[in-house]
Every structure is written in structure tokens, then in C-alpha cells.
PDB file of C-alpha atoms in Angstrom:
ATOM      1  CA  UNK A  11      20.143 -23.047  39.292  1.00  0.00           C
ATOM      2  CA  UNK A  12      18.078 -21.944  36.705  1.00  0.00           C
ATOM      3  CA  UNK A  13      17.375 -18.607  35.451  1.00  0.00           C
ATOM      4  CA  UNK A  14      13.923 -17.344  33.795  1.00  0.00           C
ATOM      5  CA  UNK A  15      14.511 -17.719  30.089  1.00  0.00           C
ATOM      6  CA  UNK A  16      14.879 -14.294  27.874  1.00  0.00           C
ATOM      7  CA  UNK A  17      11.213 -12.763  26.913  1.00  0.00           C
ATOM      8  CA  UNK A  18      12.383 -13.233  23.409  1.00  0.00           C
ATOM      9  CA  UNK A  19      12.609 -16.997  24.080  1.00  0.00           C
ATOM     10  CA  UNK A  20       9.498 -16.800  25.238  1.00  0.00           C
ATOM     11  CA  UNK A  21       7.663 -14.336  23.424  1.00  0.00           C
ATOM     12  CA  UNK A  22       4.939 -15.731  20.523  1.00  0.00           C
ATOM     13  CA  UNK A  23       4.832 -13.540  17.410  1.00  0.00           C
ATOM     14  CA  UNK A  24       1.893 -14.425  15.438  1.00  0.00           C
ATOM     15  CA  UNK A  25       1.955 -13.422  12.092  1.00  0.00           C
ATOM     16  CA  UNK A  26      -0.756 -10.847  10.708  1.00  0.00           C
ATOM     17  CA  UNK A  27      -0.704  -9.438  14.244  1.00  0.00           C
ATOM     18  CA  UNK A  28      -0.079  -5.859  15.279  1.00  0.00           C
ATOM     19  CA  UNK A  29       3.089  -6.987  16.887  1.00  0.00           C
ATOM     20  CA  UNK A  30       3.883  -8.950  14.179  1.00  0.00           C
ATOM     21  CA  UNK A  31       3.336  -5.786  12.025  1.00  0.00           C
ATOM     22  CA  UNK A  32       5.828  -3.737  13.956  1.00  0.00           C
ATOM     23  CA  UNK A  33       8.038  -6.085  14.287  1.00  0.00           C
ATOM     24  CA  UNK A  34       8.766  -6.587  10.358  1.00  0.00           C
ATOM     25  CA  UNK A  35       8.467  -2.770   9.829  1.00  0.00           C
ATOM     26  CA  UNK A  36      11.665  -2.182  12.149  1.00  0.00           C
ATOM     27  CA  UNK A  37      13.712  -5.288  11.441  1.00  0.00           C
ATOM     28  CA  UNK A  38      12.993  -5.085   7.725  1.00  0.00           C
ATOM     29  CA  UNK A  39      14.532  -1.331   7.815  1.00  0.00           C
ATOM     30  CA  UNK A  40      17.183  -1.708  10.857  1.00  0.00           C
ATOM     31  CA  UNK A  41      18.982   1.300   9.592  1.00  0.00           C
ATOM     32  CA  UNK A  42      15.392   3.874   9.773  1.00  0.00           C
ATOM     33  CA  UNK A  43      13.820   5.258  12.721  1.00  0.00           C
ATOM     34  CA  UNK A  44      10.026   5.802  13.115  1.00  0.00           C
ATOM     35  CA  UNK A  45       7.757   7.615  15.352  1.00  0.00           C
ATOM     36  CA  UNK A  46       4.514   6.244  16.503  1.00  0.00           C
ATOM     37  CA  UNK A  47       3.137   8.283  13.720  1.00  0.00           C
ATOM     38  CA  UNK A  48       4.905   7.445  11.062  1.00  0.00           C
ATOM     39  CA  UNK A  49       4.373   3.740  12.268  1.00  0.00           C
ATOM     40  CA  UNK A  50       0.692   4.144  12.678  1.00  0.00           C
ATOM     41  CA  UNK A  51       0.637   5.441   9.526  1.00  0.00           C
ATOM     42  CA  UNK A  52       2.503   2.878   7.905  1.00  0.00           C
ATOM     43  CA  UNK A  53       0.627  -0.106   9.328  1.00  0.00           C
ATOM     44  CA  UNK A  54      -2.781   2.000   9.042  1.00  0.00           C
ATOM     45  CA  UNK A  55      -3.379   0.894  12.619  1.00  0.00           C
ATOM     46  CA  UNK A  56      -5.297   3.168  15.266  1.00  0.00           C
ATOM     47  CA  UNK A  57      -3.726   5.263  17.512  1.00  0.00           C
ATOM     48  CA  UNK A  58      -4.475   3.535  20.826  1.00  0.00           C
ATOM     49  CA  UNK A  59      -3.259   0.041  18.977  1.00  0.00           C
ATOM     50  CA  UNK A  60      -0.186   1.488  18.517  1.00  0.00           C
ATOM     51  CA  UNK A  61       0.575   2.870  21.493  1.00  0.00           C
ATOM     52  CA  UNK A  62      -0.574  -0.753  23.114  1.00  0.00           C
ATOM     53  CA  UNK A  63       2.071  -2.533  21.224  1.00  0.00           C
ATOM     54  CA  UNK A  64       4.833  -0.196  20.891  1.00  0.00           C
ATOM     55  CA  UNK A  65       4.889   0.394  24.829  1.00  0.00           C
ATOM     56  CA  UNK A  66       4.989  -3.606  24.877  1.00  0.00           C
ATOM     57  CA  UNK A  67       7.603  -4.078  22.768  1.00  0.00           C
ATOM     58  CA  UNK A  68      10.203  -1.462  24.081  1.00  0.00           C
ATOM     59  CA  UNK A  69       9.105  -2.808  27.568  1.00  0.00           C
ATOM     60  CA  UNK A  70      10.154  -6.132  26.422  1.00  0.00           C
ATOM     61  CA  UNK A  71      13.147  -5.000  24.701  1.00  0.00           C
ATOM     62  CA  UNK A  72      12.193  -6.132  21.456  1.00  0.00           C
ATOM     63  CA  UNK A  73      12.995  -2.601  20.204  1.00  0.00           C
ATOM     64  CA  UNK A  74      14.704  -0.004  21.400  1.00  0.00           C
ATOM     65  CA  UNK A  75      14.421   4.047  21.885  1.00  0.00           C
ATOM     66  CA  UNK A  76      16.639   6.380  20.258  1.00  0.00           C
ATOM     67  CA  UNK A  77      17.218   9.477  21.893  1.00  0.00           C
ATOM     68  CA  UNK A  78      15.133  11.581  19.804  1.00  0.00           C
ATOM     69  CA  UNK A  79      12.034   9.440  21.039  1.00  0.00           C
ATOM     70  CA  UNK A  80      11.649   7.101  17.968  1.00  0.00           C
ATOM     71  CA  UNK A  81      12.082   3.481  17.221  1.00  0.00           C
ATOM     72  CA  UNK A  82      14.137   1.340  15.725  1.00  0.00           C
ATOM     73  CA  UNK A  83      15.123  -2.461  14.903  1.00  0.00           C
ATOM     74  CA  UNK A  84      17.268  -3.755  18.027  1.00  0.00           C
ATOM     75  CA  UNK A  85      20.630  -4.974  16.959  1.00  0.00           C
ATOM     76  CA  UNK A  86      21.096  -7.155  19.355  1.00  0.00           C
ATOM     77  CA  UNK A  87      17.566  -9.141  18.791  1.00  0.00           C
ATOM     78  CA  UNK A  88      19.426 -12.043  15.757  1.00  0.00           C
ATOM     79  CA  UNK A  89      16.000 -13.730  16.275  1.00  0.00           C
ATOM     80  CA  UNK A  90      13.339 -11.116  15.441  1.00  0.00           C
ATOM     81  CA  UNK A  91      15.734 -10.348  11.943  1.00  0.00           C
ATOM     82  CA  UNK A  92      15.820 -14.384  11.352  1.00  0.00           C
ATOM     83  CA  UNK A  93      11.498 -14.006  11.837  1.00  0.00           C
ATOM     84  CA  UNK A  94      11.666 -11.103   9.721  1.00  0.00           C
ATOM     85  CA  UNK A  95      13.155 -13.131   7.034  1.00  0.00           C
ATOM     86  CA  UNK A  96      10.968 -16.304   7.290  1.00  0.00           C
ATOM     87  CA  UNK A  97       7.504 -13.408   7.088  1.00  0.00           C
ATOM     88  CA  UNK A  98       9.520 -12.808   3.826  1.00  0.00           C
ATOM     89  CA  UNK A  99      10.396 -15.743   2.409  1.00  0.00           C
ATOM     90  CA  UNK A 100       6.129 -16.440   3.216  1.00  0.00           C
ATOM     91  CA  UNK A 101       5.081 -14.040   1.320  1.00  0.00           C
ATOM     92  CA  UNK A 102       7.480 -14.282  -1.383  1.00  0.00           C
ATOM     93  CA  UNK A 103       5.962 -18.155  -2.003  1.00  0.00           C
ATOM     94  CA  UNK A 104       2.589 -17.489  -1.783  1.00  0.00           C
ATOM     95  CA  UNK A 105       2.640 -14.375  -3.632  1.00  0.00           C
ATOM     96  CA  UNK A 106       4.153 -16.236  -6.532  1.00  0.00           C
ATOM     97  CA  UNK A 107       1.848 -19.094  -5.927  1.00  0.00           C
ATOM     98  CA  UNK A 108      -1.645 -17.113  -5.658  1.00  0.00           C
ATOM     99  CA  UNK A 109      -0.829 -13.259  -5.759  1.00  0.00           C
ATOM    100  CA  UNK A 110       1.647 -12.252  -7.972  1.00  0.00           C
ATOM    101  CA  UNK A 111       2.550  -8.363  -7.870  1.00  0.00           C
ATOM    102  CA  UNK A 112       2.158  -7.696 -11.646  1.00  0.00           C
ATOM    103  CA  UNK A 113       1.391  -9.513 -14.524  1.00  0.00           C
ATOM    104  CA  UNK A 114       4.326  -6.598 -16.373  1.00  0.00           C
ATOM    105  CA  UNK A 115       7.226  -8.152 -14.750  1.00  0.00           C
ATOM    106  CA  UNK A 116      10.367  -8.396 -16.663  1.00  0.00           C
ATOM    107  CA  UNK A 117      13.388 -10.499 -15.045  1.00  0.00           C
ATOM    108  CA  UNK A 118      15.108  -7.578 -14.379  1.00  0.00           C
ATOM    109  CA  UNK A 119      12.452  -6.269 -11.947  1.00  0.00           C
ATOM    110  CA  UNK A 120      12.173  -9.701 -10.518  1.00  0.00           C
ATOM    111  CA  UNK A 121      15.887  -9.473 -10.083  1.00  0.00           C
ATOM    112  CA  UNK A 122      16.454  -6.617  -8.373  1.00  0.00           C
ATOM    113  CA  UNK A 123      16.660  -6.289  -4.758  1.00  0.00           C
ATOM    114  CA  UNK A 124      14.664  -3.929  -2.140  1.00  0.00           C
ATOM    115  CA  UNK A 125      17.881  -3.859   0.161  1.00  0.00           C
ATOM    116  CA  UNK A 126      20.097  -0.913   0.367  1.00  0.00           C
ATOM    117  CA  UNK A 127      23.768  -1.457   0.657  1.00  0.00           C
ATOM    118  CA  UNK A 128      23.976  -0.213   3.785  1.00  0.00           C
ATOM    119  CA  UNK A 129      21.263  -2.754   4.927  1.00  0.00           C
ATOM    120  CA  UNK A 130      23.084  -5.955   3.280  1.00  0.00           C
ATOM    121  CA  UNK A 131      26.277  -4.823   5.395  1.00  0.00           C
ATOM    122  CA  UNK A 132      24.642  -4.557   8.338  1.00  0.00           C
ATOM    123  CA  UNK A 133      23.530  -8.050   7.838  1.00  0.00           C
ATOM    124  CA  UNK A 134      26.408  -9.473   6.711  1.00  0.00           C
ATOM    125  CA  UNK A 135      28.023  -8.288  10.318  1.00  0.00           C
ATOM    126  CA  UNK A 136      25.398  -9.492  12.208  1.00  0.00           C
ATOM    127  CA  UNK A 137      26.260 -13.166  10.633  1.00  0.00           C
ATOM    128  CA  UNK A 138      29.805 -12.844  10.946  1.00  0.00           C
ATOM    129  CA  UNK A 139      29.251 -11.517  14.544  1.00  0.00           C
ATOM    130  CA  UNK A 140      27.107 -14.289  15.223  1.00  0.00           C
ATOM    131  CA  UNK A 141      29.171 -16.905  13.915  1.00  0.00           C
ATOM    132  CA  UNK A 142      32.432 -15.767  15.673  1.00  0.00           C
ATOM    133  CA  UNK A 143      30.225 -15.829  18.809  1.00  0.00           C
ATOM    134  CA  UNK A 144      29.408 -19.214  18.262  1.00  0.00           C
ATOM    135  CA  UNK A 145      32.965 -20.577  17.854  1.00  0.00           C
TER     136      UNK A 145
END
């Protein structure tokens, strides 16, 4: 018999929404925490906006609650990291397309990378996890 599909199946993230905004904020920085402040202030969105959406998303389990009453980037969620990366590989080819960030760029700024290592290892689990899963 079947069973109602996972929200995240069915759950539309539309880029250059609120959502969409939180969304890449937490899965872009899995290892931080933020408070509906600090997430307000980040995304310059109002306070009722962000109350609307972060309520939404934990009820949907899109993110979770740490104990301290902040948010963070659910581990579990290989889909919402795998959107995070597509937002980024957007932006990356039209900002070299129409916006680039500075016209000062040397190749060594362009080669350097925004990820701690800490980050890089987390994702480097969540493939291998994914993949032994898979087998």
C-alpha cells in the first residue's frame, strides 16, 4: 500500500524566496547555529517573515532545533545540501557571466575556497554515508 511521500519530496523551494533564503543560510554553514535574530538579520527580512518561515520549516523538518533554541542545517536532509549547491553553482555562472564580484581579482582569490575544513569533512561523510547507503 502506499505511503504519503516525505514533505521534502514534496516540498517546492523557489529560489529568491524567504524559504529559499533560509534554507541556503543553514545548509551553506551546517556546522553554525542561528537564532531568529541573527537570521533575520542576515537575510534583512522582517520579523514576522521570519518567524512565518522558520516555524514552517522546523514543522516540516527541514531544519532542526538545538537545545539552546537555535537553528541549524539538518543532517539528515542530503537533498536541501544537493539544492544548496545547485543555488551555488547559479550564482557562481551568472555572476561570472553578468556580475562579477571585483574587477581586482587575482587567481589566487579566485582560487581560494569559502569552506572551512571542518565543513568539507562534514561533506565528504555525508557522500560516503550516502553512497554506502546506496550499495
Amino acid at each position: 500500500m502506499p505511503t504519503d511521500p516525505d514533505p521534502l519530496e514534496t516540498a517546492v523551494l523557489t529560489p529568491g524566496t524567504t524559504t529559499s533564503a533560509i534554507i541556503a543560510l543553514l545548509y551553506r554553514h551546517p556546522e553554525h547555529q542561528y537564532s531568529r535574530q541573527e537570521i533575520r538579520t542576515e537575510l534583512e527580512i522582517s520579523a514576522t517573515t521570519a518567524l512565518a518561515a522558520i516555524d514552517r520549516l522546523h514543522t516540516t523538518d527541514h531544519i532542526q532545533t538545538t537545545p539552546d533554541g537555535t537553528y541549524r542545517a539538518h543532517p539528515d536532509r542530503t537533498a536541501l545540501f544537493r539544492y544548496t549547491a545547485a543555488l551555488d553553482g547559479l550564482d557562481r555562472l551568472f555572476r561570472t557571466d553578468e556580475h562579477p564580484e571585483t574587477t581586482d581579482a587575482t587567481d589566487a582569490d579566485l582560487e581560494s575556497a569559502d569552506l572551512s575544513t571542518q565543513a568539507i569533512e562534514n561533506a565528504v561523510d555525508l557522500v560516503e554515508t550516502t553512497e554506502t547507503q546506496g550499495q
